[in-house]
Every structure is written in C-alpha cells, then in structure tokens.
Amino acid sequence: MKIDYKQLFEFQYWFTPNPGVLSDPTTIAAAIFFGLFIAARVALAFSPKFSPATLDRPGTLLTGKVTTYLVTMGIVGYLLLFFAYQMVAFLSMRFLFLVWALGAVLWAYWIWHFAAIDVVRMRGDIQKKEQLGKYTLKK
C-alpha cells in the first residue's frame, strides 16, 4: 500500500464532507488507539497508588483531571470513529480527527502545566500552613 503524501497538503482531502470508507487496518488501529485511553482510565481506577485515600488534595485534583481527560478523549475518539465508519456526512470529515488530536495535545499540556506548577505550589502552601500551625493556637 503506497501512501500519497501530497494529498495531505490539499484542502479538499481534509474538508471533504464525504471522505469515503475507512480501510479495515485503519479502523482497527484507531479503535485500539482510542481503546488505550479507556484502558488507561480503568487501570488508573484499580491502581492502589492512585486511590483517593492515599493521595493528598493536590494529588486527588491531578488524578481527577487525568481521568476526565482519558475518558473524554476515548469516548470522543470512538464517536469520531463511529461517524467515519458509518460515513455520516460532515461528521466524518478528516479534519475532525485533527481537531481531536489538537484538543488532546492542548489538554495534556494543561494537565502537565497543572502538575508541574500548580500542584507544586499547592503542596508548598500546605507545608507552610502546617509549619505555621505549630505556632498558632488550636481550638
């Protein structure tokens, strides 16, 4: 199977309302790829390291953001795959897969930013509060 890379730079390739049938290997690969998002969410749910009982407040917030990301991206990916497989006009455009990928990358960046900056700041604030708590009166 030879891929024509020139067509990837054509407007009509990405925005045609009826792009045609997906090939079986493409459908299977996309189903596995989107399924990995759901499987990662299930694995995260059953992991004792990421249970809410073992995490502090910032860790719980981060885990919530990651699980929401995984489930949402998996379901939206399966919806796009369903529309493409059923050849639904306008909802099966190839451009929507690019929008999905861009959204996935941006959302992953925001989660990373939250983990790298906000969680560290939150944990520092909690530590400062605990240190100041030694010197204040408690009710």
PDB file of C-alpha atoms in Angstrom:
ATOM      1  CA  MET A   1       0.000   0.000   0.000  1.00  0.00           C
ATOM      2  CA  LYS A   2       1.517   3.262  -1.126  1.00  0.00           C
ATOM      3  CA  ILE A   3       0.542   6.489   0.615  1.00  0.00           C
ATOM      4  CA  ASP A   4       0.280   9.651  -1.432  1.00  0.00           C
ATOM      5  CA  TYR A   5       1.746  12.264   0.896  1.00  0.00           C
ATOM      6  CA  LYS A   6       0.974  15.137  -1.470  1.00  0.00           C
ATOM      7  CA  GLN A   7      -2.730  14.828  -0.746  1.00  0.00           C
ATOM      8  CA  LEU A   8      -2.119  15.529   2.936  1.00  0.00           C
ATOM      9  CA  PHE A   9      -1.422  19.147   1.975  1.00  0.00           C
ATOM     10  CA  GLU A  10      -4.590  19.585  -0.070  1.00  0.00           C
ATOM     11  CA  PHE A  11      -7.586  21.411   1.342  1.00  0.00           C
ATOM     12  CA  GLN A  12     -10.086  19.028  -0.250  1.00  0.00           C
ATOM     13  CA  TYR A  13      -8.522  15.991   1.456  1.00  0.00           C
ATOM     14  CA  TRP A  14      -9.216  17.328   4.950  1.00  0.00           C
ATOM     15  CA  PHE A  15     -12.527  19.121   4.416  1.00  0.00           C
ATOM     16  CA  THR A  16     -14.493  16.881   2.077  1.00  0.00           C
ATOM     17  CA  PRO A  17     -17.892  16.159   3.667  1.00  0.00           C
ATOM     18  CA  ASN A  18     -17.860  12.519   2.489  1.00  0.00           C
ATOM     19  CA  PRO A  19     -14.274  11.241   2.772  1.00  0.00           C
ATOM     20  CA  GLY A  20     -15.169   7.656   1.934  1.00  0.00           C
ATOM     21  CA  VAL A  21     -14.742   4.334   3.669  1.00  0.00           C
ATOM     22  CA  LEU A  22     -12.025   3.743   6.227  1.00  0.00           C
ATOM     23  CA  SER A  23      -9.825   0.773   5.473  1.00  0.00           C
ATOM     24  CA  ASP A  24     -10.022  -2.149   7.889  1.00  0.00           C
ATOM     25  CA  PRO A  25      -6.461  -1.752   9.238  1.00  0.00           C
ATOM     26  CA  THR A  26      -7.076   1.952   9.832  1.00  0.00           C
ATOM     27  CA  THR A  27     -10.316   1.247  11.656  1.00  0.00           C
ATOM     28  CA  ILE A  28      -8.725  -1.417  13.832  1.00  0.00           C
ATOM     29  CA  ALA A  29      -5.695   0.765  14.617  1.00  0.00           C
ATOM     30  CA  ALA A  30      -7.911   3.725  15.551  1.00  0.00           C
ATOM     31  CA  ALA A  31     -10.157   1.517  17.703  1.00  0.00           C
ATOM     32  CA  ILE A  32      -7.123   0.177  19.553  1.00  0.00           C
ATOM     33  CA  PHE A  33      -5.666   3.672  19.951  1.00  0.00           C
ATOM     34  CA  PHE A  34      -8.887   5.110  21.391  1.00  0.00           C
ATOM     35  CA  GLY A  35      -9.342   1.992  23.492  1.00  0.00           C
ATOM     36  CA  LEU A  36      -5.972   2.624  25.111  1.00  0.00           C
ATOM     37  CA  PHE A  37      -7.384   5.824  26.593  1.00  0.00           C
ATOM     38  CA  ILE A  38     -10.264   3.929  28.176  1.00  0.00           C
ATOM     39  CA  ALA A  39      -7.963   1.096  29.297  1.00  0.00           C
ATOM     40  CA  ALA A  40      -5.591   3.588  30.921  1.00  0.00           C
ATOM     41  CA  ARG A  41      -8.524   5.084  32.821  1.00  0.00           C
ATOM     42  CA  VAL A  42      -9.608   1.633  34.038  1.00  0.00           C
ATOM     43  CA  ALA A  43      -6.035   0.789  35.057  1.00  0.00           C
ATOM     44  CA  LEU A  44      -5.825   4.086  36.924  1.00  0.00           C
ATOM     45  CA  ALA A  45      -9.081   3.320  38.744  1.00  0.00           C
ATOM     46  CA  PHE A  46      -7.824  -0.041  40.001  1.00  0.00           C
ATOM     47  CA  SER A  47      -4.341   1.155  40.921  1.00  0.00           C
ATOM     48  CA  PRO A  48      -3.952   1.402  44.711  1.00  0.00           C
ATOM     49  CA  LYS A  49      -1.261   4.062  44.292  1.00  0.00           C
ATOM     50  CA  PHE A  50      -3.804   6.490  42.827  1.00  0.00           C
ATOM     51  CA  SER A  51      -6.726   5.845  45.174  1.00  0.00           C
ATOM     52  CA  PRO A  52      -8.131   8.956  46.856  1.00  0.00           C
ATOM     53  CA  ALA A  53      -7.330   7.518  50.284  1.00  0.00           C
ATOM     54  CA  THR A  54      -3.582   7.550  49.581  1.00  0.00           C
ATOM     55  CA  LEU A  55      -3.359  10.945  47.849  1.00  0.00           C
ATOM     56  CA  ASP A  56      -3.292  14.450  49.242  1.00  0.00           C
ATOM     57  CA  ARG A  57      -5.645  17.147  47.939  1.00  0.00           C
ATOM     58  CA  PRO A  58      -3.426  18.286  45.009  1.00  0.00           C
ATOM     59  CA  GLY A  59      -2.819  14.656  44.013  1.00  0.00           C
ATOM     60  CA  THR A  60      -6.543  13.962  44.052  1.00  0.00           C
ATOM     61  CA  LEU A  61      -7.186  17.010  41.846  1.00  0.00           C
ATOM     62  CA  LEU A  62      -4.495  15.914  39.414  1.00  0.00           C
ATOM     63  CA  THR A  63      -5.817  12.357  39.262  1.00  0.00           C
ATOM     64  CA  GLY A  64      -9.313  13.706  38.623  1.00  0.00           C
ATOM     65  CA  LYS A  65      -8.067  15.818  35.732  1.00  0.00           C
ATOM     66  CA  VAL A  66      -6.189  12.884  34.205  1.00  0.00           C
ATOM     67  CA  THR A  67      -9.130  10.500  34.494  1.00  0.00           C
ATOM     68  CA  THR A  68     -11.504  13.051  32.970  1.00  0.00           C
ATOM     69  CA  TYR A  69      -9.049  13.573  30.111  1.00  0.00           C
ATOM     70  CA  LEU A  70      -8.694   9.853  29.423  1.00  0.00           C
ATOM     71  CA  VAL A  71     -12.410   9.091  29.445  1.00  0.00           C
ATOM     72  CA  THR A  72     -13.394  12.146  27.402  1.00  0.00           C
ATOM     73  CA  MET A  73     -10.745  11.645  24.748  1.00  0.00           C
ATOM     74  CA  GLY A  74     -11.555   7.941  24.474  1.00  0.00           C
ATOM     75  CA  ILE A  75     -15.295   8.493  24.081  1.00  0.00           C
ATOM     76  CA  VAL A  76     -14.943  11.391  21.648  1.00  0.00           C
ATOM     77  CA  GLY A  77     -12.430   9.363  19.631  1.00  0.00           C
ATOM     78  CA  TYR A  78     -14.835   6.430  19.440  1.00  0.00           C
ATOM     79  CA  LEU A  79     -17.630   8.781  18.359  1.00  0.00           C
ATOM     80  CA  LEU A  80     -15.467  10.177  15.569  1.00  0.00           C
ATOM     81  CA  LEU A  81     -14.519   6.653  14.547  1.00  0.00           C
ATOM     82  CA  PHE A  82     -18.172   5.612  14.533  1.00  0.00           C
ATOM     83  CA  PHE A  83     -19.140   8.555  12.332  1.00  0.00           C
ATOM     84  CA  ALA A  84     -16.267   7.846   9.963  1.00  0.00           C
ATOM     85  CA  TYR A  85     -17.119   4.126   9.802  1.00  0.00           C
ATOM     86  CA  GLN A  86     -20.795   4.872   9.128  1.00  0.00           C
ATOM     87  CA  MET A  87     -19.812   7.579   6.604  1.00  0.00           C
ATOM     88  CA  VAL A  88     -22.025  10.235   8.185  1.00  0.00           C
ATOM     89  CA  ALA A  89     -21.751  13.394   6.103  1.00  0.00           C
ATOM     90  CA  PHE A  90     -19.873  16.297   7.744  1.00  0.00           C
ATOM     91  CA  LEU A  91     -19.312  14.329  10.975  1.00  0.00           C
ATOM     92  CA  SER A  92     -16.831  12.013   9.273  1.00  0.00           C
ATOM     93  CA  MET A  93     -14.540  14.720   7.919  1.00  0.00           C
ATOM     94  CA  ARG A  94     -10.852  14.013   8.410  1.00  0.00           C
ATOM     95  CA  PHE A  95     -10.440  17.499   9.811  1.00  0.00           C
ATOM     96  CA  LEU A  96     -12.327  16.445  12.957  1.00  0.00           C
ATOM     97  CA  PHE A  97      -9.580  13.936  13.753  1.00  0.00           C
ATOM     98  CA  LEU A  98      -7.080  16.796  13.565  1.00  0.00           C
ATOM     99  CA  VAL A  99      -9.256  18.844  15.915  1.00  0.00           C
ATOM    100  CA  TRP A 100      -9.390  15.845  18.274  1.00  0.00           C
ATOM    101  CA  ALA A 101      -5.594  15.489  18.172  1.00  0.00           C
ATOM    102  CA  LEU A 102      -5.060  19.208  18.772  1.00  0.00           C
ATOM    103  CA  GLY A 103      -7.505  19.130  21.670  1.00  0.00           C
ATOM    104  CA  ALA A 104      -5.785  16.076  23.137  1.00  0.00           C
ATOM    105  CA  VAL A 105      -2.362  17.715  22.944  1.00  0.00           C
ATOM    106  CA  LEU A 106      -3.563  21.026  24.426  1.00  0.00           C
ATOM    107  CA  TRP A 107      -5.475  19.306  27.217  1.00  0.00           C
ATOM    108  CA  ALA A 108      -2.449  17.126  28.029  1.00  0.00           C
ATOM    109  CA  TYR A 109      -0.287  20.258  28.129  1.00  0.00           C
ATOM    110  CA  TRP A 110      -2.701  21.968  30.551  1.00  0.00           C
ATOM    111  CA  ILE A 111      -2.667  18.898  32.785  1.00  0.00           C
ATOM    112  CA  TRP A 112       1.133  18.844  32.672  1.00  0.00           C
ATOM    113  CA  HIS A 113       1.215  22.565  33.495  1.00  0.00           C
ATOM    114  CA  PHE A 114      -1.128  21.980  36.427  1.00  0.00           C
ATOM    115  CA  ALA A 115       1.063  19.111  37.681  1.00  0.00           C
ATOM    116  CA  ALA A 116       4.357  20.946  37.241  1.00  0.00           C
ATOM    117  CA  ILE A 117       3.373  24.342  38.599  1.00  0.00           C
ATOM    118  CA  ASP A 118       0.073  24.410  40.468  1.00  0.00           C
ATOM    119  CA  VAL A 119       0.447  21.121  42.350  1.00  0.00           C
ATOM    120  CA  VAL A 120       3.936  22.089  43.496  1.00  0.00           C
ATOM    121  CA  ARG A 121       2.635  25.469  44.662  1.00  0.00           C
ATOM    122  CA  MET A 122      -0.330  23.855  46.448  1.00  0.00           C
ATOM    123  CA  ARG A 123       1.915  21.398  48.259  1.00  0.00           C
ATOM    124  CA  GLY A 124       4.233  24.246  49.268  1.00  0.00           C
ATOM    125  CA  ASP A 125       1.250  26.201  50.640  1.00  0.00           C
ATOM    126  CA  ILE A 126       0.083  23.159  52.594  1.00  0.00           C
ATOM    127  CA  GLN A 127       3.556  22.687  54.014  1.00  0.00           C
ATOM    128  CA  LYS A 128       3.758  26.366  55.039  1.00  0.00           C
ATOM    129  CA  LYS A 129       0.342  26.137  56.663  1.00  0.00           C
ATOM    130  CA  GLU A 130       1.396  23.052  58.615  1.00  0.00           C
ATOM    131  CA  GLN A 131       4.589  24.772  59.767  1.00  0.00           C
ATOM    132  CA  LEU A 132       2.680  27.860  60.870  1.00  0.00           C
ATOM    133  CA  GLY A 133       0.147  25.621  62.582  1.00  0.00           C
ATOM    134  CA  LYS A 134       2.787  24.618  65.110  1.00  0.00           C
ATOM    135  CA  TYR A 135       2.951  28.169  66.395  1.00  0.00           C
ATOM    136  CA  THR A 136      -0.713  29.103  66.415  1.00  0.00           C
ATOM    137  CA  LEU A 137      -3.379  28.308  68.928  1.00  0.00           C
ATOM    138  CA  LYS A 138      -5.751  25.498  68.072  1.00  0.00           C
ATOM    139  CA  LYS A 139      -9.363  25.433  69.088  1.00  0.00           C
TER     140      LYS A 139
END
